Short mmCIF file of C-alpha atoms in Angstrom, two decimals:
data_model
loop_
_atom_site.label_atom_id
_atom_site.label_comp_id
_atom_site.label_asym_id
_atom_site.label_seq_id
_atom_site.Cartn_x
_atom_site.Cartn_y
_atom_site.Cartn_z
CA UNK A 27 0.00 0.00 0.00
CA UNK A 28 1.00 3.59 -0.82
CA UNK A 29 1.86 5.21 2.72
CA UNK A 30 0.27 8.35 3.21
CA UNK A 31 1.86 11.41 1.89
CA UNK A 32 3.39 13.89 5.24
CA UNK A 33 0.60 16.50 3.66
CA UNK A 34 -2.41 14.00 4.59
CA UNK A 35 -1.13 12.85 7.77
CA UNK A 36 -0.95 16.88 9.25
CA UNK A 37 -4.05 16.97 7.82
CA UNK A 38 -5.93 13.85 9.64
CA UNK A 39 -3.67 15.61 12.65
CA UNK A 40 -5.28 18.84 12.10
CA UNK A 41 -8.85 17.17 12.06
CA UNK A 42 -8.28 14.86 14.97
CA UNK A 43 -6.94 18.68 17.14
CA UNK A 44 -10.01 20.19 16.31
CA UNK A 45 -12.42 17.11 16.91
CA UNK A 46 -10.43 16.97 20.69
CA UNK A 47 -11.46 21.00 21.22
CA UNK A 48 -14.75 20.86 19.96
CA UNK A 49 -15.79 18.04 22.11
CA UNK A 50 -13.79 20.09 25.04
CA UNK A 51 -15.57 22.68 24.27
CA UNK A 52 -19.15 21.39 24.24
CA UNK A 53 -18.12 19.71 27.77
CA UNK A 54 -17.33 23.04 29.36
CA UNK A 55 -20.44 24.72 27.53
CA UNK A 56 -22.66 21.23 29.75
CA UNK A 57 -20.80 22.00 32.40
CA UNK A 58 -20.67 25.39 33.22
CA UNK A 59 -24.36 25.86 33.78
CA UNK A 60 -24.14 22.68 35.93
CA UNK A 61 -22.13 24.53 37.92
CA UNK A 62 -24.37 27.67 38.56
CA UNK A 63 -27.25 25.54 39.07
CA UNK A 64 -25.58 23.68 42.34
CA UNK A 65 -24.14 26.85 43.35
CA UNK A 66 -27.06 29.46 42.98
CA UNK A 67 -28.86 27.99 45.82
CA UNK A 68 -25.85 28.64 48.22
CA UNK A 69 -25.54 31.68 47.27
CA UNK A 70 -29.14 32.71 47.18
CA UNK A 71 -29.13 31.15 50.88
CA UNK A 72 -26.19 33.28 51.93
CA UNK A 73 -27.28 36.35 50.61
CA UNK A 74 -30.59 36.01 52.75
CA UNK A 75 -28.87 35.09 55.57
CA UNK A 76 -26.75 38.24 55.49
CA UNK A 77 -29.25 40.20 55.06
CA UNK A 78 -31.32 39.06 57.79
CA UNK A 79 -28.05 39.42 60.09
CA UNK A 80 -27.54 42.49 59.35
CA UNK A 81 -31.39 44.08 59.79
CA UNK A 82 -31.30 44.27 63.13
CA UNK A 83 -28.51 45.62 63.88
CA UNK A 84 -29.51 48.40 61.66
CA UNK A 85 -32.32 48.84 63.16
CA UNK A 86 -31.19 49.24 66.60
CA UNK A 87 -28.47 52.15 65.79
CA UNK A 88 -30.85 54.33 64.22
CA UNK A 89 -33.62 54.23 67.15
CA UNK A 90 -30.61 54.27 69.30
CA UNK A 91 -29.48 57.50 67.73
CA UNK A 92 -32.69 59.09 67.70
CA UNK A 93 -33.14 58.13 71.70
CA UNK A 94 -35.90 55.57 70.68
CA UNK A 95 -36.12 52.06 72.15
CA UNK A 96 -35.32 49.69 69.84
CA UNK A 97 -38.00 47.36 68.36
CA UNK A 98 -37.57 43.90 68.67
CA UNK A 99 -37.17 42.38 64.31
CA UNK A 100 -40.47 41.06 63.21
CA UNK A 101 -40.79 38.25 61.67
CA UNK A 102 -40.39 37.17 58.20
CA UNK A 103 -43.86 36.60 56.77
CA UNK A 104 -42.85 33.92 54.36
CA UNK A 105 -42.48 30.81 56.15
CA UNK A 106 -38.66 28.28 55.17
CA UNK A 107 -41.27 26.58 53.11
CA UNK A 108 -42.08 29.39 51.07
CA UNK A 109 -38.34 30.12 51.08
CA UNK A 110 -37.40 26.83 49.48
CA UNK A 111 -40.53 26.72 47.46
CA UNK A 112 -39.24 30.37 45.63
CA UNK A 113 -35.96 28.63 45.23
CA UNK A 114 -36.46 25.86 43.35
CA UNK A 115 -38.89 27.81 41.32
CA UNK A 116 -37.00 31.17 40.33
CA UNK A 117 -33.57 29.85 40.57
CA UNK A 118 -32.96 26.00 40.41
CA UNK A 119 -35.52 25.45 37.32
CA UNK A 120 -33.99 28.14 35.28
CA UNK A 121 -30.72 26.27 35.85
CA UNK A 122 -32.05 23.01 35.13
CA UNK A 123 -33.68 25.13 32.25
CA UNK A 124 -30.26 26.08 31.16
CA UNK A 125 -28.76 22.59 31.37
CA UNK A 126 -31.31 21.15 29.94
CA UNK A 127 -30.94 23.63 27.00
CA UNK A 128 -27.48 23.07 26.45
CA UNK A 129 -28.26 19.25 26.48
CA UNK A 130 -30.45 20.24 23.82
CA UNK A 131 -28.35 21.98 21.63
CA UNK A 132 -25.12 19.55 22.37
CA UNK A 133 -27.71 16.64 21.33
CA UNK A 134 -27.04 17.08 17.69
CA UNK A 135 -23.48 17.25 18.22
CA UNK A 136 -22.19 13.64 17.68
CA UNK A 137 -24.75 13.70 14.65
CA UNK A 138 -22.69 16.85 13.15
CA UNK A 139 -19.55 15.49 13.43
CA UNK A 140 -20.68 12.73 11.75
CA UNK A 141 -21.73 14.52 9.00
CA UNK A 142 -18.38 16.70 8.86
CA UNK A 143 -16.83 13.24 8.66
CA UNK A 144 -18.33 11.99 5.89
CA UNK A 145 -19.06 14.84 4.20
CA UNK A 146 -23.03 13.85 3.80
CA UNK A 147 -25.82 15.01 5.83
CA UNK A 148 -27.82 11.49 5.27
CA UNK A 149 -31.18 11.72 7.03
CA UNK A 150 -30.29 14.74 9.34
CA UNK A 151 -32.55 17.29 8.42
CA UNK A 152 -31.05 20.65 8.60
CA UNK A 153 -33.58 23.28 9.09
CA UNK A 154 -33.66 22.28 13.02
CA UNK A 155 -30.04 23.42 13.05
CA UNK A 156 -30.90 26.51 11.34
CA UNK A 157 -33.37 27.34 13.67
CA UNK A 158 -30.85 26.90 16.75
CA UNK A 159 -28.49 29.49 15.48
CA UNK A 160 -31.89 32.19 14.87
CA UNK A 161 -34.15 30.95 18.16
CA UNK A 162 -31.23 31.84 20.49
CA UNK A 163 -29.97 34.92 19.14
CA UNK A 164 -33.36 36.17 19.39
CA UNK A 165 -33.67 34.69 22.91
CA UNK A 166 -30.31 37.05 23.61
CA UNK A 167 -31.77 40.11 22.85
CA UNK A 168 -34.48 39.18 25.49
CA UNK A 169 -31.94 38.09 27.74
CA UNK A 170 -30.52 41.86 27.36
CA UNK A 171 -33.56 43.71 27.33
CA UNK A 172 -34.77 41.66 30.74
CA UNK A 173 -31.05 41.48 32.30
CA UNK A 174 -31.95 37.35 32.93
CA UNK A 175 -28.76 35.78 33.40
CA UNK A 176 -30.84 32.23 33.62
CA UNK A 177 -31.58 33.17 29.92
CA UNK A 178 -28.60 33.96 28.54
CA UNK A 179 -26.51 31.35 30.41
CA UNK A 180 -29.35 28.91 28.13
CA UNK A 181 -28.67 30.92 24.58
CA UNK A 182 -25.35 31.78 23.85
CA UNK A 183 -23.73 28.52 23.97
CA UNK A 184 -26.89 27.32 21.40
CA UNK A 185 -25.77 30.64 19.28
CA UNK A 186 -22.01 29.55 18.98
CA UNK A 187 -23.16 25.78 18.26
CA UNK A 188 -26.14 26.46 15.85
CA UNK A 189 -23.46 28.62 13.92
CA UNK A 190 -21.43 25.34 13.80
CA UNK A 191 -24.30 23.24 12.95
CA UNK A 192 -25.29 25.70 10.26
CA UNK A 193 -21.63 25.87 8.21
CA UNK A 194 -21.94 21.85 8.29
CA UNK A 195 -25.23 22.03 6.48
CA UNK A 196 -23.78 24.37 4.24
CA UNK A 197 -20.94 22.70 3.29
CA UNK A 198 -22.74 19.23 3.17
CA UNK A 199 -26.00 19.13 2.63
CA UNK A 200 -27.59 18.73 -1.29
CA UNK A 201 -28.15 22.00 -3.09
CA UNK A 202 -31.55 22.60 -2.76
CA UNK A 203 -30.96 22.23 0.88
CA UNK A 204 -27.80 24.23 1.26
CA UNK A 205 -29.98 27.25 -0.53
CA UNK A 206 -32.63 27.10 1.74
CA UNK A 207 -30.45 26.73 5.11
CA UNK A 208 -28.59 30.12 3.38
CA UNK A 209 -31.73 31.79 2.78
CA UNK A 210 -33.20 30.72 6.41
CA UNK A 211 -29.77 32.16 7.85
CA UNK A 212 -30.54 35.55 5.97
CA UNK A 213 -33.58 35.56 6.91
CA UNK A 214 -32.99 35.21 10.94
CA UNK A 215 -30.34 37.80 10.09
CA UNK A 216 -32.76 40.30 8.82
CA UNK A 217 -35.75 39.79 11.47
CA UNK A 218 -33.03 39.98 13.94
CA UNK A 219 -31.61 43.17 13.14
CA UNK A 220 -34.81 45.12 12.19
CA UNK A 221 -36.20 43.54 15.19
CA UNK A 222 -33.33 45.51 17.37
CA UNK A 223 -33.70 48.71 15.58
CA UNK A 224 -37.43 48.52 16.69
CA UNK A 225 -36.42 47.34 20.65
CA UNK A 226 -34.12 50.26 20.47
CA UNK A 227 -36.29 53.17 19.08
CA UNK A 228 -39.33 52.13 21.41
CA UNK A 229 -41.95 52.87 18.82
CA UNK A 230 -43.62 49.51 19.45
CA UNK A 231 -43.34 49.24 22.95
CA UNK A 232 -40.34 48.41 25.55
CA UNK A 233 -37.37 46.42 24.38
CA UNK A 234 -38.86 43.58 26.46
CA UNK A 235 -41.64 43.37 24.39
CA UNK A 236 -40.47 43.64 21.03
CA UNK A 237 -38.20 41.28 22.00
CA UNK A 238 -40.14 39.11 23.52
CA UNK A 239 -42.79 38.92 20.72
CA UNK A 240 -39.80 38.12 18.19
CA UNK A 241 -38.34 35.35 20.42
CA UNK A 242 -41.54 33.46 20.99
CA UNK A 243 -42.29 33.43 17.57
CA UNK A 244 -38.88 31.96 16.57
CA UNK A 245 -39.43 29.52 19.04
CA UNK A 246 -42.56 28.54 17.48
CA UNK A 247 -40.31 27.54 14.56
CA UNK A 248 -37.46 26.19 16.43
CA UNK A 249 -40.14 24.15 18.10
CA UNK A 250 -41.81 22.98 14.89
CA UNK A 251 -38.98 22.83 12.81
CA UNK A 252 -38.91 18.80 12.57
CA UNK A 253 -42.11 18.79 11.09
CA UNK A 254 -41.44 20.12 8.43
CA UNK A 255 -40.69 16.15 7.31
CA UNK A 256 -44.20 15.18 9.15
CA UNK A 257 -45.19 14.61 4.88
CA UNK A 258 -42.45 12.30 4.24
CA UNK A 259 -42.59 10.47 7.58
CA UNK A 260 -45.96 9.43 7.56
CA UNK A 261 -45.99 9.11 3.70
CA UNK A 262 -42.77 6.68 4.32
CA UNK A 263 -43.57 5.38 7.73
CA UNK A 264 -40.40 6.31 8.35
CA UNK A 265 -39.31 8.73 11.25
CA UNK A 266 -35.42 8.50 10.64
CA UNK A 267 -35.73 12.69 10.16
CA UNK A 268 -37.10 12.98 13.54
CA UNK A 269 -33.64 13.54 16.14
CA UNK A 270 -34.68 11.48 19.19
CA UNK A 271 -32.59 12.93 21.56
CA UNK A 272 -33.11 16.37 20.17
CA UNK A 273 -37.19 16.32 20.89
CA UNK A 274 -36.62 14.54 24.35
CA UNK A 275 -34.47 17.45 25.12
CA UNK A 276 -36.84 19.80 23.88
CA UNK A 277 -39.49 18.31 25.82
CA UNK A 278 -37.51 18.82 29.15
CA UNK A 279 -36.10 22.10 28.57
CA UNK A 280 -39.46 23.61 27.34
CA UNK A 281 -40.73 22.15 30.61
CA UNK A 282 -38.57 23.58 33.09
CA UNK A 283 -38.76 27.09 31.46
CA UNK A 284 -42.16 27.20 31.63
CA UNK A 285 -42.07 26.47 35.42
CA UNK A 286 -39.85 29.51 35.82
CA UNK A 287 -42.12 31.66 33.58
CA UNK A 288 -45.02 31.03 35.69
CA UNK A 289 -42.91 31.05 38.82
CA UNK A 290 -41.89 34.99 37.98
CA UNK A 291 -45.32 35.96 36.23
CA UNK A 292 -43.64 36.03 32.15
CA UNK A 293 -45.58 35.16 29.59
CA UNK A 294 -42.88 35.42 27.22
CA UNK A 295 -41.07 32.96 28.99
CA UNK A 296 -43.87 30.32 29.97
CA UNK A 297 -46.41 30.35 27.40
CA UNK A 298 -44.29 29.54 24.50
CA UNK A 299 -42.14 27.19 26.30
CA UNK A 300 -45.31 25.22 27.32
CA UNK A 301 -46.38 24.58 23.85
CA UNK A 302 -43.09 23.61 22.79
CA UNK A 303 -43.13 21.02 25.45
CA UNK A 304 -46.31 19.06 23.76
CA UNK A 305 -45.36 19.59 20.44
CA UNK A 306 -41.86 18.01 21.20
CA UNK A 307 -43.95 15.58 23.09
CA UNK A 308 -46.13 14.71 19.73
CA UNK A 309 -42.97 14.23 17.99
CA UNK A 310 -41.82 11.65 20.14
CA UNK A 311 -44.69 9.93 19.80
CA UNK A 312 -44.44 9.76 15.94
CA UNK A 313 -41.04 9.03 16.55
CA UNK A 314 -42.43 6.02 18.85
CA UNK A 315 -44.95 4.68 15.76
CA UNK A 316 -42.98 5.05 12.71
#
């Protein structure tokens, strides 16, 4: 056999480097959100616990000052329950929210590779990777205009991979497919940034709301995005288009995210997420018959 010439063995080097930081990547993009969610609760604890040490003693030096007797601290109205309840509600499901979301978005990751491997994209439908890359940068400018770490720490990872998952389809997919994942991409591109313009100027309402509006309805077709084989599927009795993993992912992440948008009174955040929930959930199932 012909040994390999020094120019393809960098090469295979070169791709085997970049395989060995992508995958270190996505583990640090799972992780770090991991992180915040076992460490938010400390922190929320400690923060109330300063505060409720220092109260009093506040208290006391200003009547003291003023010659008054000091009052004895009342009591916190909100029982530990309630404490714990507002916890898990506003802080640890956002972070399972954001783990879950990264799961999401890391889902399709092996399946990319693949494709960058063998330089076809098979059955992997692209327009759900499209609509990664456009459904979180629209979720960022919400994340801006509301100041929610929870929903940013959930995004921008998604952003940076959906832009990975979109250059694969580019450069692999068939060419009727590569034009529409370029016109899709131009499309997100342009909603985006008229969308902005609007948030900024304030003729429509708050930034929040523009935003907010924009976001939910690129979820909608983030959400939906794998039916857009539900023809094919049921024509072939075939689900091979539908991702698995992706939709169980989807299922869990829109579910956490709408217990936080309920928990902190946003419809943008829980009405959306709740329908993407059962519509990942009616993809399973198809995914379960065919």
């Amino acid at each position: 056999p012909t040994p390999p010439s020094p120019t393809a063995e960098l090469q295979s080097l070169l791709d085997h480097a970049s395989m060995a930081v992508m995958r270190t990547f996505a583990a640090v993009l799972l992780l770090a959100p991991c992180y915040y969610a076992l460490e938010a609760p400390r922190l929320a604890q400690r923060a109330a616990g300063v505060k409720r040490a220092a109260s009093p003693a506040t208290v006391s030096s200003a009547a003291a000052s003023h010659g008054l007797r000091p009052q004895p601290p009342a009591r916190s109205a909100e029982p530990k329950m309630g404490l714990s309840r507002t916890l898990i509600l506003t802080k640890i499901a956002p972070s399972v929210g954001a783990v879950a979301a990264n799961c999401m978005f890391l889902s399709c990751f092996q399946a990319v590779m693949q494709v960058r491997d063998k330089g076809d994209m098979g059955d992997l439908n692209a327009i759900p990777l499209v609509a990664i890359a456009g459904n979180t940068a629209a979720w960022l400018g919400y994340a801006f205009a509301t100041k929610d770490p929870f929903v940013f720490a959930a995004n921008f990872p998604g952003l940076l991979l959906g832009l990975l998952y979109s250059s694969t389809a580019i450069k692999n997919a068939p060419a009727g497919a590569r034009l529409l994942v370029e016109r899709l991409l131009i499309g997100y591109a342009g909603i985006l940034g008229i969308s902005g313009f609007v948030a900024a100027s304030g003729v429509l309402g708050t930034a929040q709301q523009v935003m907010g509006y924009v976001a939910n309805a690129l979820l909608v077709v983030y959400y939906s995005a794998p039916l857009s084989t539900i023809g094919q599927v049921i024509a072939k009795r075939s689900a091979a288009s539908l991702f698995a993993p992706l939709l169980l992912m989807n299922t869990v992440n829109g579910l956490m995210w709408t217990i936080y948008g309920l928990a902190t009174s946003d419809p943008f955040v829980w009405s959306i997420n709740g329908l993407g929930a059962v519509l990942s959930v009616m993809q399973l199932l198809l995914k379960l018959i065919f």
